[in-house]
Amino acid sequence: MTVPTQKGYGPILAERRIGVLISGRGSNLQSIIDAIACGRLAATIAVVVSSRADAAGLQRARDAGIEALCLSPRDYPDREAYDRAIAEALQTRRVSLVCLAGFMRLVGPPLLEAFPHRILNIHPSLLPAFPGLEAQRQALDYGVQVTGATVHLVTAQLDGGPIVLQAAVPVSPRDTVETLSARVLVEEHRLYPEAIRIVLEGLWSIEGRRLVRAIPS
Ligand code: GRF
């Protein structure tokens, strides 16, 4: 059996410094903070960056003693300049893994190139079903009986990168967007810290579309 190579990411990720990008509520950020606090995840959140000044997640970060910044896209001439500013803020703080947690912006080339295979996103559906906005509403409208949550590596394709972990959530005929979102969120909060742990461990490689984990001996 061929053991997948770490492709050189191991030493960089060994520092285990995470940067979390948010735009709102920040409940996934909170799940990462909690997993670190209780020892389920060995990592440090070096910085939280929000695209919105009114994001509740900024306060969650400050309450946990984490540096929290707002970088608003409105303060930059274009998307590229904004992405460069985010990349710089993360690199200055020696971030090795970037976690998008409800970050309502497309990630462009400057950020992707600064963190190759080192940006994660969480999405509230079983990708590739229902990418983009309002995934839970899309699932209800389509009439699926099972949806879920996905953590994946970020690439230039929206919600399209290699999958790290997924969890399924049954849809009930009585579900509304609110009830379904709440049950999906429970799975998101369990999944994201676990996916981060896997990626930081570094025992994986990318083969085509797949993230392949080394089987522990
Ligand atoms: C989550 O449903 C996440 O999957 C999606 O945006 C939402 C963010 O929620 N990308 P929160 O800000 O983490 O509470």
Short mmCIF file of C-alpha atoms and ligand atoms in Angstrom, two decimals:
data_model
loop_
_atom_site.label_atom_id
_atom_site.label_comp_id
_atom_site.label_asym_id
_atom_site.label_seq_id
_atom_site.Cartn_x
_atom_site.Cartn_y
_atom_site.Cartn_z
CA MET A 1 0.00 0.00 0.00
CA THR A 2 1.27 3.47 -0.80
CA VAL A 3 1.07 5.84 2.14
CA PRO A 4 -0.11 9.26 0.96
CA THR A 5 2.57 11.90 1.25
CA GLN A 6 2.11 15.04 3.32
CA LYS A 7 3.23 17.12 0.33
CA GLY A 8 5.26 19.32 2.64
CA TYR A 9 2.33 20.72 4.58
CA GLY A 10 3.22 18.98 7.82
CA PRO A 11 5.93 21.33 9.09
CA ILE A 12 3.92 24.46 8.28
CA LEU A 13 0.74 23.17 9.91
CA ALA A 14 2.74 21.94 12.91
CA GLU A 15 2.50 25.43 14.39
CA ARG A 16 -1.27 24.90 14.58
CA ARG A 17 -2.14 28.59 14.36
CA ILE A 18 -5.62 29.11 12.95
CA GLY A 19 -7.16 32.24 11.46
CA VAL A 20 -10.97 32.27 11.40
CA LEU A 21 -12.86 34.43 8.89
CA ILE A 22 -16.47 35.33 9.73
CA SER A 23 -19.24 37.70 8.68
CA GLY A 24 -21.94 37.14 11.29
CA ARG A 25 -23.21 35.13 14.24
CA GLY A 26 -20.04 33.09 14.74
CA SER A 27 -21.53 29.92 16.21
CA ASN A 28 -19.03 27.79 14.26
CA LEU A 29 -16.25 30.01 15.55
CA GLN A 30 -17.61 29.32 19.04
CA SER A 31 -17.50 25.56 18.43
CA ILE A 32 -13.82 25.85 17.51
CA ILE A 33 -13.12 28.02 20.58
CA ASP A 34 -14.90 25.47 22.79
CA ALA A 35 -13.13 22.46 21.25
CA ILE A 36 -9.77 24.10 21.92
CA ALA A 37 -10.77 25.08 25.47
CA CYS A 38 -11.79 21.54 26.38
CA GLY A 39 -8.73 19.93 24.80
CA ARG A 40 -10.52 18.21 21.89
CA LEU A 41 -8.55 20.29 19.41
CA ALA A 42 -4.87 21.14 19.85
CA ALA A 43 -4.58 24.54 18.18
CA THR A 44 -4.47 28.28 18.80
CA ILE A 45 -6.77 30.80 17.16
CA ALA A 46 -4.28 33.51 16.24
CA VAL A 47 -6.86 35.96 14.92
CA VAL A 48 -10.51 36.31 13.92
CA VAL A 49 -11.22 38.56 10.92
CA SER A 50 -14.74 39.71 10.11
CA SER A 51 -15.92 41.32 6.87
CA ARG A 52 -18.61 43.11 8.90
CA ALA A 53 -18.22 45.39 11.91
CA ASP A 54 -21.56 44.24 13.39
CA ALA A 55 -20.72 40.52 13.33
CA ALA A 56 -21.64 38.97 16.69
CA GLY A 57 -18.70 36.61 16.28
CA LEU A 58 -16.27 39.47 16.91
CA GLN A 59 -17.51 39.69 20.50
CA ARG A 60 -17.30 35.91 20.93
CA ALA A 61 -13.63 36.14 19.94
CA ARG A 62 -12.91 39.03 22.30
CA ASP A 63 -14.70 37.24 25.15
CA ALA A 64 -12.32 34.35 24.60
CA GLY A 65 -9.30 36.66 24.63
CA ILE A 66 -8.67 36.29 20.89
CA GLU A 67 -7.59 39.19 18.69
CA ALA A 68 -10.58 40.22 16.56
CA LEU A 69 -10.37 42.54 13.55
CA CYS A 70 -12.87 43.94 11.12
CA LEU A 71 -11.63 44.33 7.57
CA SER A 72 -14.49 45.72 5.53
CA PRO A 73 -14.44 45.23 1.75
CA ARG A 74 -15.80 48.78 1.46
CA ASP A 75 -12.42 50.12 2.56
CA TYR A 76 -10.61 48.58 -0.43
CA PRO A 77 -10.69 49.57 -4.10
CA ASP A 78 -11.40 46.05 -5.38
CA ARG A 79 -11.72 42.41 -4.43
CA GLU A 80 -8.08 41.69 -5.08
CA ALA A 81 -6.87 44.45 -2.74
CA TYR A 82 -9.29 43.18 -0.08
CA ASP A 83 -8.06 39.60 -0.39
CA ARG A 84 -4.45 40.79 -0.24
CA ALA A 85 -5.19 42.70 2.98
CA ILE A 86 -6.74 39.61 4.56
CA ALA A 87 -3.82 37.42 3.47
CA GLU A 88 -1.39 39.93 4.96
CA ALA A 89 -3.27 40.12 8.28
CA LEU A 90 -3.17 36.32 8.51
CA GLN A 91 0.46 35.98 7.46
CA THR A 92 1.62 38.68 9.90
CA ARG A 93 0.11 36.56 12.69
CA ARG A 94 1.80 33.40 11.38
CA VAL A 95 -1.47 31.65 10.62
CA SER A 96 -0.99 28.19 9.12
CA LEU A 97 -4.63 27.21 8.51
CA VAL A 98 -7.51 29.51 7.54
CA CYS A 99 -11.06 28.51 8.54
CA LEU A 100 -14.02 30.18 6.85
CA ALA A 101 -16.93 30.12 9.28
CA GLY A 102 -19.89 31.92 7.77
CA PHE A 103 -17.61 34.23 5.77
CA MET A 104 -19.95 35.69 3.14
CA ARG A 105 -17.31 36.50 0.53
CA LEU A 106 -15.81 34.61 -2.38
CA VAL A 107 -12.15 33.83 -1.78
CA GLY A 108 -10.03 35.12 -4.65
CA PRO A 109 -6.57 34.27 -6.01
CA PRO A 110 -4.46 36.40 -3.58
CA LEU A 111 -5.81 34.49 -0.58
CA LEU A 112 -5.85 31.09 -2.31
CA GLU A 113 -2.25 31.55 -3.42
CA ALA A 114 -1.11 32.69 0.03
CA PHE A 115 -2.65 29.58 1.64
CA PRO A 116 -2.58 26.73 -0.91
CA HIS A 117 -4.63 23.76 0.37
CA ARG A 118 -4.77 25.53 3.69
CA ILE A 119 -8.22 27.13 3.65
CA LEU A 120 -11.25 25.25 5.00
CA ASN A 121 -14.92 26.07 4.67
CA ILE A 122 -18.07 24.68 6.26
CA HIS A 123 -21.22 24.48 4.18
CA PRO A 124 -24.73 23.50 5.37
CA SER A 125 -25.48 20.77 2.80
CA LEU A 126 -24.08 17.51 1.54
CA LEU A 127 -21.96 18.92 -1.27
CA PRO A 128 -22.00 18.83 -4.25
CA ALA A 129 -25.75 19.24 -3.62
CA PHE A 130 -26.95 22.78 -2.96
CA PRO A 131 -23.83 24.98 -3.18
CA GLY A 132 -24.10 28.73 -2.71
CA LEU A 133 -26.54 30.68 -0.58
CA GLU A 134 -29.50 29.33 1.41
CA ALA A 135 -28.49 25.68 1.15
CA GLN A 136 -31.11 24.56 3.68
CA ARG A 137 -33.88 26.32 1.74
CA GLN A 138 -32.60 24.76 -1.50
CA ALA A 139 -32.75 21.32 0.16
CA LEU A 140 -36.33 21.84 1.35
CA ASP A 141 -37.46 23.23 -2.00
CA TYR A 142 -35.93 20.25 -3.80
CA GLY A 143 -37.66 17.82 -1.48
CA VAL A 144 -34.62 15.78 -0.42
CA GLN A 145 -35.07 13.42 2.53
CA VAL A 146 -31.48 13.75 3.70
CA THR A 147 -29.22 16.79 3.76
CA GLY A 148 -26.30 17.64 6.05
CA ALA A 149 -23.05 19.53 6.45
CA THR A 150 -19.70 19.45 4.66
CA VAL A 151 -16.23 20.69 5.56
CA HIS A 152 -14.04 21.05 2.49
CA LEU A 153 -10.82 22.62 1.30
CA VAL A 154 -11.41 25.87 -0.53
CA THR A 155 -10.53 26.18 -4.21
CA ALA A 156 -11.45 28.73 -6.88
CA GLN A 157 -14.70 26.80 -7.47
CA LEU A 158 -17.51 27.91 -5.13
CA ASP A 159 -18.11 25.20 -2.48
CA GLY A 160 -16.23 22.84 -4.78
CA GLY A 161 -12.96 21.81 -3.10
CA PRO A 162 -11.93 18.37 -1.78
CA ILE A 163 -14.16 17.11 1.03
CA VAL A 164 -12.66 16.56 4.49
CA LEU A 165 -15.76 15.42 6.42
CA GLN A 166 -19.51 15.21 5.94
CA ALA A 167 -22.45 14.47 8.23
CA ALA A 168 -25.98 13.57 7.16
CA VAL A 169 -29.15 15.08 8.66
CA PRO A 170 -32.60 13.62 7.89
CA VAL A 171 -35.21 16.06 6.60
CA SER A 172 -38.68 15.79 8.12
CA PRO A 173 -41.79 16.65 6.08
CA ARG A 174 -42.67 19.16 8.80
CA ASP A 175 -39.30 20.96 8.63
CA THR A 176 -39.07 24.69 8.04
CA VAL A 177 -35.84 26.42 7.03
CA GLU A 178 -35.40 27.32 10.72
CA THR A 179 -35.90 23.82 12.18
CA LEU A 180 -33.75 22.18 9.52
CA SER A 181 -30.99 24.80 9.86
CA ALA A 182 -30.92 24.26 13.61
CA ARG A 183 -30.41 20.48 13.25
CA VAL A 184 -27.78 20.96 10.54
CA LEU A 185 -26.00 23.45 12.79
CA VAL A 186 -25.66 20.86 15.57
CA GLU A 187 -23.76 18.67 13.10
CA GLU A 188 -21.70 21.61 11.86
CA HIS A 189 -20.51 22.32 15.38
CA ARG A 190 -19.44 18.71 15.84
CA LEU A 191 -17.86 18.42 12.39
CA TYR A 192 -15.75 21.55 12.05
CA PRO A 193 -13.38 21.06 15.00
CA GLU A 194 -12.93 17.41 13.99
CA ALA A 195 -12.14 18.37 10.38
CA ILE A 196 -9.64 20.97 11.58
CA ARG A 197 -7.98 18.33 13.77
CA ILE A 198 -7.65 16.00 10.77
CA VAL A 199 -6.18 18.69 8.52
CA LEU A 200 -3.73 19.93 11.16
CA GLU A 201 -2.58 16.36 11.76
CA GLY A 202 -1.23 16.52 8.21
CA LEU A 203 -1.58 12.80 7.40
CA TRP A 204 -3.36 13.33 4.12
CA SER A 205 -2.78 14.10 0.48
CA ILE A 206 -4.86 15.36 -2.38
CA GLU A 207 -5.45 12.85 -5.17
CA GLY A 208 -7.56 14.39 -7.91
CA ARG A 209 -10.71 15.64 -6.20
CA ARG A 210 -10.19 13.52 -3.12
CA LEU A 211 -8.56 14.21 0.20
CA VAL A 212 -7.00 10.88 1.08
CA ARG A 213 -6.12 10.17 4.70
CA ALA A 214 -3.24 7.90 5.66
CA ILE A 215 -4.49 4.88 7.53
CA PRO A 216 -2.88 4.93 10.99
CA SER A 217 -0.80 1.81 11.62
C1 GRF B 1 -23.30 28.16 8.81
O1 GRF B 1 -24.51 27.51 8.51
C2 GRF B 1 -22.23 27.76 7.84
O2 GRF B 1 -22.35 26.42 7.40
C3 GRF B 1 -22.46 28.70 6.69
O3 GRF B 1 -22.83 29.92 7.30
C4 GRF B 1 -23.38 29.66 8.57
C5 GRF B 1 -22.57 30.44 9.55
O4 GRF B 1 -23.10 30.37 10.86
N1 GRF B 1 -21.29 28.80 5.84
P1 GRF B 1 -22.24 30.90 12.08
O5 GRF B 1 -21.90 32.35 11.78
O6 GRF B 1 -21.04 30.04 12.22
O7 GRF B 1 -23.16 30.79 13.26
#
